[in-house]
């Protein structure tokens, strides 16, 4: 945990950005919310927080049994929303639209190799029912955990909705994670089934999903009884007849009707594992009704979604963004959403823009890391394509630097599309702080203001609100909101410790530092703990360090982030070997080997960019690694920290690569 001085120190490095971009008249005139209606929403949320959310829940969700109770705080920090109601998420995403929108396209899909598919709401509903019946036929029932380890194809969403239909709790594991990470997540969740594919297409290669699943199951995962395999690539894979079933065989004789399992509002819809600064990944547990409600309202407020929009969120379904804005949000509001399987640079860095053109995308939502990477390729690629259908742009995952924001605004948005910079987290379930595009001006790099009904604030170490403009502090949420996480699967104490202990149960601690400017706009400054944000992915240092230490030659490791123009943060590892330190601190063969090792253990995303060898790591007398010092060293800045408490001051030269 950072001290107050770290938080304060961060502020000084933040660029002051005063440009203001009001929405274009063309956008304002058609927007769902304008300044007046937004003010009204804010007012009604402020007047009565609970009634505000209760009336939205009644308007926006379809209930099998209406709720009579809104918020239950008796067991705080365990909050229950709408808890005596019953509903089904797949019914809300599909069945309720069929009368009017049955023939409307729900999913437009494009594979990396250029293959395309379109599925109507009626078709998705039918596929979901058949697959749900298939799941039931192999004994999967309400409350069972099902791991989904899939490429970005429509069946990934169908699998999620089928789980929701029967009350099974899904846990989607990002297809870029290794067998080892998959195994950890399966075991923590106690999952009974894995839904995967033979492989997926990404970066011109096949991602070996089935092979990784086999590897994960070979040494553990005792709870898994079934593996369902979608045929996507058609390449040869190993097949265990006793355990594995082809997706197409499972659904072949299933009927197209499947009665939704009506579940309580608080029934867990899914678990999603996310890295913490220490310890193993946390299985963030989300609810049914509250989660869905915030996905729905943010689709309307933030994305201004309309009937004829083509909505494209580029996130993988393995991340929360892919849950809320690929799967659940767009379908729950009856929108047409686009899914793309592959990498943004195949066959060239114009791919995203070509997809926007070919499918007439109107709303485009991606991560700053993608924007920076594509910006680096120059303006020629986007200029080759017709981007005139775009009307709204969005970003998520990390702070966007003003330079990238301006490029997005001018080159992609042609200065007519508002940009919604949405701040939120796996834990929050949906957008929390974000512009309402037709109702307020934006500033490059600021996520602007909390949404109606979201009570975000910046507080000091003691929990007092910071009212001085531009002074950094802890970002907290002061009132419960419907889509908040409910607990950490299997580790409720960690839930309380991580999010609620710092301010004694009063506020939800987001773990980010932030400041507000003179207009009250929020500027996120980064994590207050040590989690790395690499290409928009949140990686725990602990996982990477453990992977390094698992290598026979490594004794100890500490990993810190180093600012990286493209990836946001690069990974810098300090390593202590079991044997002697290499001559002059250089051993290229070993460095290569260790990078490949981490890639194998966790996934390519976690591969260290740089590795430096030292005889030992800088630690305080109590044995804690001095991470702030390591960060300073990694960035090559002058050391300003007090190093007199170091056990071995001589190693500083080694850590700096000078000896
Ligand atoms: O540090 C914030 C950063 O990403 C963290 C949440 O990461 P994750 O749970 O993986 O979810 C990412 C997608 C919602 C936050 O604590 N973050 C997310 N959005 C922004 C952001 N930082 C600055 N600006 C944002 N718009």
Short mmCIF file of N, CA and C in Angstrom, two decimals, residues 100-234:
data_model
loop_
_atom_site.label_atom_id
_atom_site.label_comp_id
_atom_site.label_asym_id
_atom_site.label_seq_id
_atom_site.Cartn_x
_atom_site.Cartn_y
_atom_site.Cartn_z
N UNK A 100 -40.25 -8.28 -30.77
CA UNK A 100 -39.96 -7.14 -31.64
C UNK A 100 -38.67 -7.31 -32.44
N UNK A 101 -37.70 -7.94 -31.81
CA UNK A 101 -36.36 -7.93 -32.41
C UNK A 101 -35.86 -9.31 -32.84
N UNK A 102 -36.76 -10.28 -32.91
CA UNK A 102 -36.34 -11.65 -33.24
C UNK A 102 -35.46 -11.73 -34.47
N UNK A 103 -35.79 -10.93 -35.50
CA UNK A 103 -35.01 -11.01 -36.74
C UNK A 103 -33.90 -9.98 -36.81
N UNK A 104 -33.72 -9.24 -35.74
CA UNK A 104 -32.63 -8.26 -35.72
C UNK A 104 -31.29 -8.98 -35.50
N UNK A 105 -30.24 -8.48 -36.12
CA UNK A 105 -28.93 -9.08 -35.90
C UNK A 105 -28.47 -8.76 -34.48
N UNK A 106 -28.13 -9.81 -33.76
CA UNK A 106 -27.60 -9.63 -32.40
C UNK A 106 -26.08 -9.58 -32.47
N UNK A 107 -25.50 -10.53 -33.21
CA UNK A 107 -24.03 -10.64 -33.26
C UNK A 107 -23.55 -10.61 -34.71
N UNK A 108 -22.63 -9.72 -34.99
CA UNK A 108 -21.90 -9.74 -36.26
C UNK A 108 -20.52 -10.24 -35.90
N UNK A 109 -20.09 -11.31 -36.57
CA UNK A 109 -18.79 -11.88 -36.21
C UNK A 109 -17.85 -11.81 -37.40
N UNK A 110 -16.60 -11.48 -37.11
CA UNK A 110 -15.56 -11.61 -38.13
C UNK A 110 -14.36 -12.35 -37.54
N UNK A 111 -13.96 -13.41 -38.23
CA UNK A 111 -12.79 -14.18 -37.80
C UNK A 111 -11.51 -13.50 -38.30
N UNK A 112 -10.39 -13.91 -37.73
CA UNK A 112 -9.15 -13.27 -38.15
C UNK A 112 -8.86 -13.53 -39.63
N UNK A 113 -9.28 -14.71 -40.10
CA UNK A 113 -9.02 -15.04 -41.51
C UNK A 113 -10.05 -14.45 -42.47
N UNK A 114 -10.97 -13.67 -41.93
CA UNK A 114 -11.90 -12.96 -42.81
C UNK A 114 -13.28 -13.58 -42.93
N UNK A 115 -13.50 -14.74 -42.33
CA UNK A 115 -14.81 -15.37 -42.36
C UNK A 115 -15.79 -14.53 -41.52
N UNK A 116 -17.02 -14.43 -41.98
CA UNK A 116 -18.00 -13.64 -41.21
C UNK A 116 -19.28 -14.43 -40.97
N UNK A 117 -19.97 -14.07 -39.92
CA UNK A 117 -21.27 -14.69 -39.59
C UNK A 117 -22.15 -13.62 -38.99
N UNK A 118 -23.44 -13.76 -39.18
CA UNK A 118 -24.40 -12.87 -38.52
C UNK A 118 -25.44 -13.75 -37.85
N UNK A 119 -25.74 -13.46 -36.62
CA UNK A 119 -26.77 -14.24 -35.92
C UNK A 119 -27.85 -13.30 -35.41
N UNK A 120 -29.10 -13.66 -35.67
CA UNK A 120 -30.21 -12.84 -35.19
C UNK A 120 -30.48 -13.18 -33.72
N UNK A 121 -31.29 -12.35 -33.09
CA UNK A 121 -31.67 -12.64 -31.71
C UNK A 121 -32.34 -14.02 -31.60
N UNK A 122 -33.20 -14.34 -32.58
CA UNK A 122 -33.88 -15.64 -32.53
C UNK A 122 -32.87 -16.78 -32.65
N UNK A 123 -31.87 -16.58 -33.51
CA UNK A 123 -30.86 -17.63 -33.68
C UNK A 123 -30.00 -17.80 -32.42
N UNK A 124 -29.62 -16.69 -31.83
CA UNK A 124 -28.79 -16.81 -30.62
C UNK A 124 -29.61 -17.48 -29.51
N UNK A 125 -30.87 -17.09 -29.41
CA UNK A 125 -31.72 -17.68 -28.37
C UNK A 125 -31.82 -19.20 -28.54
N UNK A 126 -31.98 -19.61 -29.80
CA UNK A 126 -32.11 -21.03 -30.10
C UNK A 126 -30.81 -21.77 -29.77
N UNK A 127 -29.68 -21.18 -30.15
CA UNK A 127 -28.39 -21.81 -29.88
C UNK A 127 -28.13 -21.90 -28.38
N UNK A 128 -28.51 -20.85 -27.69
CA UNK A 128 -28.31 -20.84 -26.23
C UNK A 128 -29.15 -21.94 -25.58
N UNK A 129 -30.39 -22.05 -26.02
CA UNK A 129 -31.27 -23.08 -25.44
C UNK A 129 -30.73 -24.49 -25.72
N UNK A 130 -30.31 -24.70 -26.96
CA UNK A 130 -29.81 -26.04 -27.29
C UNK A 130 -28.56 -26.36 -26.48
N UNK A 131 -27.68 -25.39 -26.37
CA UNK A 131 -26.45 -25.65 -25.63
C UNK A 131 -26.75 -25.81 -24.13
N UNK A 132 -27.70 -25.01 -23.64
CA UNK A 132 -28.09 -25.14 -22.22
C UNK A 132 -28.66 -26.54 -21.97
N UNK A 133 -29.47 -27.02 -22.91
CA UNK A 133 -30.00 -28.39 -22.77
C UNK A 133 -28.86 -29.41 -22.80
N UNK A 134 -27.87 -29.13 -23.64
CA UNK A 134 -26.69 -30.00 -23.70
C UNK A 134 -25.97 -30.04 -22.36
N UNK A 135 -25.80 -28.88 -21.77
CA UNK A 135 -25.13 -28.81 -20.46
C UNK A 135 -25.91 -29.62 -19.42
N UNK A 136 -27.24 -29.45 -19.47
CA UNK A 136 -28.07 -30.19 -18.50
C UNK A 136 -27.93 -31.70 -18.73
N UNK A 137 -27.82 -32.09 -20.02
CA UNK A 137 -27.77 -33.52 -20.35
C UNK A 137 -26.51 -34.18 -19.78
N UNK A 138 -25.46 -33.39 -19.53
CA UNK A 138 -24.27 -34.01 -18.91
C UNK A 138 -24.22 -33.71 -17.41
N UNK A 139 -25.36 -33.30 -16.90
CA UNK A 139 -25.48 -33.21 -15.44
C UNK A 139 -25.12 -31.88 -14.83
N UNK A 140 -24.93 -30.85 -15.65
CA UNK A 140 -24.57 -29.55 -15.06
C UNK A 140 -25.83 -28.85 -14.56
N UNK A 141 -25.73 -28.33 -13.36
CA UNK A 141 -26.95 -27.79 -12.74
C UNK A 141 -26.69 -26.44 -12.06
N UNK A 142 -27.75 -25.87 -11.62
CA UNK A 142 -27.75 -24.59 -10.90
C UNK A 142 -26.62 -24.57 -9.85
N UNK A 143 -25.79 -23.55 -9.90
CA UNK A 143 -24.75 -23.40 -8.88
C UNK A 143 -23.41 -24.02 -9.23
N UNK A 144 -23.40 -24.95 -10.22
CA UNK A 144 -22.12 -25.54 -10.64
C UNK A 144 -21.24 -24.48 -11.28
N UNK A 145 -19.92 -24.61 -11.11
CA UNK A 145 -19.01 -23.69 -11.79
C UNK A 145 -18.52 -24.31 -13.09
N UNK A 146 -18.55 -23.48 -14.13
CA UNK A 146 -18.15 -23.92 -15.47
C UNK A 146 -17.09 -22.95 -15.98
N UNK A 147 -15.94 -23.48 -16.37
CA UNK A 147 -14.88 -22.61 -16.89
C UNK A 147 -14.99 -22.53 -18.41
N UNK A 148 -14.93 -21.31 -18.92
CA UNK A 148 -15.02 -21.09 -20.37
C UNK A 148 -13.65 -20.57 -20.83
N UNK A 149 -13.02 -21.32 -21.72
CA UNK A 149 -11.65 -21.00 -22.17
C UNK A 149 -11.70 -21.05 -23.69
N UNK A 150 -12.11 -19.94 -24.27
CA UNK A 150 -12.54 -19.96 -25.68
C UNK A 150 -11.89 -18.84 -26.49
N UNK A 151 -11.88 -19.02 -27.80
CA UNK A 151 -11.49 -17.89 -28.65
C UNK A 151 -12.64 -16.89 -28.70
N UNK A 152 -12.41 -15.75 -29.34
CA UNK A 152 -13.45 -14.72 -29.45
C UNK A 152 -14.38 -15.08 -30.62
N UNK A 153 -15.26 -16.01 -30.37
CA UNK A 153 -16.24 -16.43 -31.38
C UNK A 153 -17.62 -16.38 -30.72
N UNK A 154 -18.70 -16.32 -31.53
CA UNK A 154 -20.03 -16.21 -30.92
C UNK A 154 -20.33 -17.28 -29.87
N UNK A 155 -19.75 -18.48 -30.06
CA UNK A 155 -20.02 -19.55 -29.11
C UNK A 155 -19.53 -19.22 -27.70
N UNK A 156 -18.55 -18.34 -27.59
CA UNK A 156 -18.10 -17.95 -26.24
C UNK A 156 -19.26 -17.25 -25.51
N UNK A 157 -19.93 -16.36 -26.23
CA UNK A 157 -21.07 -15.64 -25.63
C UNK A 157 -22.24 -16.61 -25.43
N UNK A 158 -22.44 -17.50 -26.40
CA UNK A 158 -23.53 -18.48 -26.28
C UNK A 158 -23.30 -19.35 -25.03
N UNK A 159 -22.05 -19.74 -24.81
CA UNK A 159 -21.73 -20.56 -23.63
C UNK A 159 -22.03 -19.79 -22.33
N UNK A 160 -21.66 -18.51 -22.31
CA UNK A 160 -21.92 -17.70 -21.11
C UNK A 160 -23.42 -17.62 -20.84
N UNK A 161 -24.18 -17.33 -21.90
CA UNK A 161 -25.63 -17.19 -21.74
C UNK A 161 -26.29 -18.52 -21.39
N UNK A 162 -25.74 -19.62 -21.91
CA UNK A 162 -26.32 -20.93 -21.60
C UNK A 162 -26.11 -21.25 -20.13
N UNK A 163 -24.94 -20.90 -19.60
CA UNK A 163 -24.71 -21.09 -18.16
C UNK A 163 -25.73 -20.27 -17.38
N UNK A 164 -25.87 -19.00 -17.78
CA UNK A 164 -26.81 -18.12 -17.08
C UNK A 164 -28.23 -18.70 -17.15
N UNK A 165 -28.53 -19.32 -18.29
CA UNK A 165 -29.90 -19.84 -18.46
C UNK A 165 -30.24 -20.91 -17.44
N UNK A 166 -29.24 -21.74 -17.09
CA UNK A 166 -29.52 -22.85 -16.16
C UNK A 166 -29.02 -22.56 -14.74
N UNK A 167 -28.53 -21.35 -14.53
CA UNK A 167 -28.09 -20.99 -13.18
C UNK A 167 -26.69 -21.48 -12.84
N UNK A 168 -25.96 -22.00 -13.84
CA UNK A 168 -24.56 -22.38 -13.58
C UNK A 168 -23.73 -21.11 -13.54
N UNK A 169 -22.66 -21.13 -12.77
CA UNK A 169 -21.83 -19.94 -12.57
C UNK A 169 -20.62 -20.05 -13.49
N UNK A 170 -20.50 -19.14 -14.45
CA UNK A 170 -19.34 -19.30 -15.34
C UNK A 170 -18.14 -18.53 -14.83
N UNK A 171 -16.98 -19.02 -15.25
CA UNK A 171 -15.73 -18.32 -14.98
C UNK A 171 -14.96 -18.34 -16.29
N UNK A 172 -14.93 -17.22 -16.97
CA UNK A 172 -14.24 -17.18 -18.26
C UNK A 172 -12.76 -16.93 -17.99
N UNK A 173 -11.92 -17.76 -18.58
CA UNK A 173 -10.47 -17.58 -18.45
C UNK A 173 -9.96 -17.12 -19.81
N UNK A 174 -9.28 -16.00 -19.82
CA UNK A 174 -8.74 -15.41 -21.05
C UNK A 174 -7.93 -16.45 -21.82
N UNK A 175 -8.21 -16.58 -23.12
CA UNK A 175 -7.56 -17.59 -23.96
C UNK A 175 -6.05 -17.40 -24.08
N UNK A 176 -5.54 -16.26 -23.68
CA UNK A 176 -4.10 -16.02 -23.74
C UNK A 176 -3.37 -16.53 -22.50
N UNK A 177 -4.13 -16.98 -21.50
CA UNK A 177 -3.49 -17.51 -20.31
C UNK A 177 -2.98 -18.93 -20.57
N UNK A 178 -1.92 -19.29 -19.86
CA UNK A 178 -1.28 -20.60 -20.04
C UNK A 178 -2.06 -21.68 -19.31
N UNK A 179 -1.63 -22.93 -19.57
CA UNK A 179 -2.23 -24.09 -18.91
C UNK A 179 -2.15 -23.95 -17.39
N UNK A 180 -1.03 -23.47 -16.92
CA UNK A 180 -0.81 -23.34 -15.48
C UNK A 180 -1.83 -22.38 -14.85
N UNK A 181 -2.03 -21.23 -15.50
CA UNK A 181 -2.99 -20.26 -14.98
C UNK A 181 -4.41 -20.81 -15.06
N UNK A 182 -4.69 -21.52 -16.13
CA UNK A 182 -6.02 -22.14 -16.29
C UNK A 182 -6.26 -23.12 -15.14
N UNK A 183 -5.25 -23.93 -14.87
CA UNK A 183 -5.37 -24.93 -13.80
C UNK A 183 -5.67 -24.25 -12.45
N UNK A 184 -4.92 -23.21 -12.13
CA UNK A 184 -5.15 -22.50 -10.86
C UNK A 184 -6.58 -22.01 -10.75
N UNK A 185 -7.08 -21.47 -11.83
CA UNK A 185 -8.43 -20.89 -11.80
C UNK A 185 -9.50 -21.98 -11.72
N UNK A 186 -9.28 -23.08 -12.44
CA UNK A 186 -10.23 -24.20 -12.36
C UNK A 186 -10.28 -24.72 -10.92
N UNK A 187 -9.11 -24.88 -10.33
CA UNK A 187 -9.05 -25.47 -8.99
C UNK A 187 -9.65 -24.54 -7.95
N UNK A 188 -9.36 -23.26 -8.07
CA UNK A 188 -9.92 -22.32 -7.09
C UNK A 188 -11.44 -22.30 -7.16
N UNK A 189 -11.97 -22.38 -8.38
CA UNK A 189 -13.43 -22.31 -8.54
C UNK A 189 -14.09 -23.66 -8.26
N UNK A 190 -13.32 -24.73 -8.25
CA UNK A 190 -13.89 -26.07 -8.11
C UNK A 190 -14.83 -26.38 -9.27
N UNK A 191 -14.41 -26.05 -10.48
CA UNK A 191 -15.28 -26.18 -11.65
C UNK A 191 -15.49 -27.64 -12.02
N UNK A 192 -16.68 -27.92 -12.59
CA UNK A 192 -16.99 -29.30 -12.99
C UNK A 192 -16.81 -29.52 -14.49
N UNK A 193 -16.69 -28.44 -15.24
CA UNK A 193 -16.67 -28.58 -16.70
C UNK A 193 -15.83 -27.45 -17.31
N UNK A 194 -15.11 -27.76 -18.38
CA UNK A 194 -14.42 -26.73 -19.15
C UNK A 194 -15.04 -26.70 -20.54
N UNK A 195 -15.38 -25.50 -21.00
CA UNK A 195 -15.83 -25.34 -22.38
C UNK A 195 -14.69 -24.65 -23.12
N UNK A 196 -14.18 -25.33 -24.16
CA UNK A 196 -13.05 -24.77 -24.88
C UNK A 196 -13.25 -25.01 -26.38
N UNK A 197 -12.19 -24.80 -27.14
CA UNK A 197 -12.23 -25.05 -28.58
C UNK A 197 -10.94 -25.75 -28.95
N UNK A 198 -10.93 -26.35 -30.17
CA UNK A 198 -9.66 -26.94 -30.60
C UNK A 198 -8.58 -25.87 -30.61
N UNK A 199 -8.95 -24.68 -31.07
CA UNK A 199 -8.02 -23.56 -31.07
C UNK A 199 -8.72 -22.31 -31.55
N UNK A 200 -7.98 -21.23 -31.60
CA UNK A 200 -8.52 -19.99 -32.14
C UNK A 200 -7.46 -19.39 -33.05
N UNK A 201 -7.86 -18.43 -33.87
CA UNK A 201 -6.90 -17.77 -34.74
C UNK A 201 -6.51 -16.45 -34.13
N UNK A 202 -5.22 -16.27 -33.93
CA UNK A 202 -4.77 -14.98 -33.39
C UNK A 202 -3.34 -14.71 -33.84
N UNK A 203 -3.14 -13.53 -34.40
CA UNK A 203 -1.80 -13.14 -34.85
C UNK A 203 -1.26 -14.04 -35.95
N UNK A 204 -2.16 -14.58 -36.78
CA UNK A 204 -1.72 -15.45 -37.88
C UNK A 204 -1.36 -16.85 -37.42
N UNK A 205 -1.55 -17.13 -36.15
CA UNK A 205 -1.22 -18.47 -35.63
C UNK A 205 -2.45 -19.09 -34.99
N UNK A 206 -2.31 -20.39 -34.67
CA UNK A 206 -3.38 -21.05 -33.93
C UNK A 206 -3.06 -20.99 -32.44
N UNK A 207 -4.02 -20.55 -31.65
CA UNK A 207 -3.87 -20.59 -30.20
C UNK A 207 -4.34 -21.98 -29.76
N UNK A 208 -3.46 -22.73 -29.16
CA UNK A 208 -3.74 -24.15 -28.86
C UNK A 208 -4.55 -24.27 -27.56
N UNK A 209 -5.82 -23.98 -27.65
CA UNK A 209 -6.64 -23.98 -26.44
C UNK A 209 -6.87 -25.39 -25.87
N UNK A 210 -7.14 -26.32 -26.78
CA UNK A 210 -7.41 -27.68 -26.30
C UNK A 210 -6.15 -28.30 -25.70
N UNK A 211 -5.02 -28.09 -26.36
CA UNK A 211 -3.76 -28.65 -25.83
C UNK A 211 -3.47 -28.07 -24.45
N UNK A 212 -3.73 -26.77 -24.28
CA UNK A 212 -3.49 -26.14 -22.96
C UNK A 212 -4.46 -26.72 -21.93
N UNK A 213 -5.70 -26.95 -22.34
CA UNK A 213 -6.68 -27.54 -21.42
C UNK A 213 -6.22 -28.94 -20.98
N UNK A 214 -5.76 -29.73 -21.96
CA UNK A 214 -5.27 -31.08 -21.63
C UNK A 214 -4.14 -31.00 -20.62
N UNK A 215 -3.25 -30.05 -20.84
CA UNK A 215 -2.09 -29.89 -19.96
C UNK A 215 -2.54 -29.48 -18.55
N UNK A 216 -3.50 -28.58 -18.50
CA UNK A 216 -4.00 -28.13 -17.19
C UNK A 216 -4.62 -29.30 -16.43
N UNK A 217 -5.36 -30.15 -17.17
CA UNK A 217 -6.09 -31.23 -16.50
C UNK A 217 -5.20 -32.43 -16.19
N UNK A 218 -4.01 -32.47 -16.82
CA UNK A 218 -3.15 -33.63 -16.64
C UNK A 218 -2.63 -33.74 -15.21
N UNK A 219 -2.46 -32.60 -14.55
CA UNK A 219 -1.85 -32.65 -13.21
C UNK A 219 -2.73 -32.00 -12.17
N UNK A 220 -3.98 -32.28 -12.16
CA UNK A 220 -4.85 -31.70 -11.13
C UNK A 220 -6.25 -31.54 -11.65
N UNK A 221 -6.94 -30.53 -11.16
CA UNK A 221 -8.31 -30.22 -11.59
C UNK A 221 -9.23 -31.43 -11.41
N UNK A 222 -9.16 -32.05 -10.23
CA UNK A 222 -9.90 -33.29 -9.97
C UNK A 222 -11.41 -33.11 -10.09
N UNK A 223 -11.90 -31.89 -9.95
CA UNK A 223 -13.36 -31.69 -9.98
C UNK A 223 -13.94 -31.72 -11.39
N UNK A 224 -13.09 -31.62 -12.40
CA UNK A 224 -13.59 -31.56 -13.79
C UNK A 224 -14.08 -32.93 -14.26
N UNK A 225 -15.34 -32.94 -14.71
CA UNK A 225 -15.89 -34.20 -15.22
C UNK A 225 -16.02 -34.19 -16.74
N UNK A 226 -16.21 -32.99 -17.31
CA UNK A 226 -16.44 -32.91 -18.75
C UNK A 226 -15.65 -31.78 -19.38
N UNK A 227 -15.23 -32.03 -20.62
CA UNK A 227 -14.63 -30.97 -21.42
C UNK A 227 -15.43 -30.90 -22.73
N UNK A 228 -15.96 -29.73 -23.02
CA UNK A 228 -16.71 -29.56 -24.26
C UNK A 228 -15.84 -28.78 -25.24
N UNK A 229 -15.73 -29.30 -26.46
CA UNK A 229 -14.77 -28.74 -27.41
C UNK A 229 -15.48 -28.24 -28.67
N UNK A 230 -15.38 -26.96 -28.91
CA UNK A 230 -15.93 -26.39 -30.13
C UNK A 230 -14.91 -26.59 -31.26
N UNK A 231 -15.41 -27.00 -32.43
CA UNK A 231 -14.49 -27.11 -33.56
C UNK A 231 -14.40 -25.74 -34.23
N UNK A 232 -13.26 -25.12 -34.09
CA UNK A 232 -13.08 -23.79 -34.69
C UNK A 232 -12.01 -23.83 -35.79
N UNK A 233 -10.82 -24.30 -35.45
CA UNK A 233 -9.73 -24.29 -36.43
C UNK A 233 -9.74 -25.55 -37.29
N UNK A 234 -10.21 -26.66 -36.72
CA UNK A 234 -10.23 -27.91 -37.46
C UNK A 234 -8.88 -28.61 -37.49
#
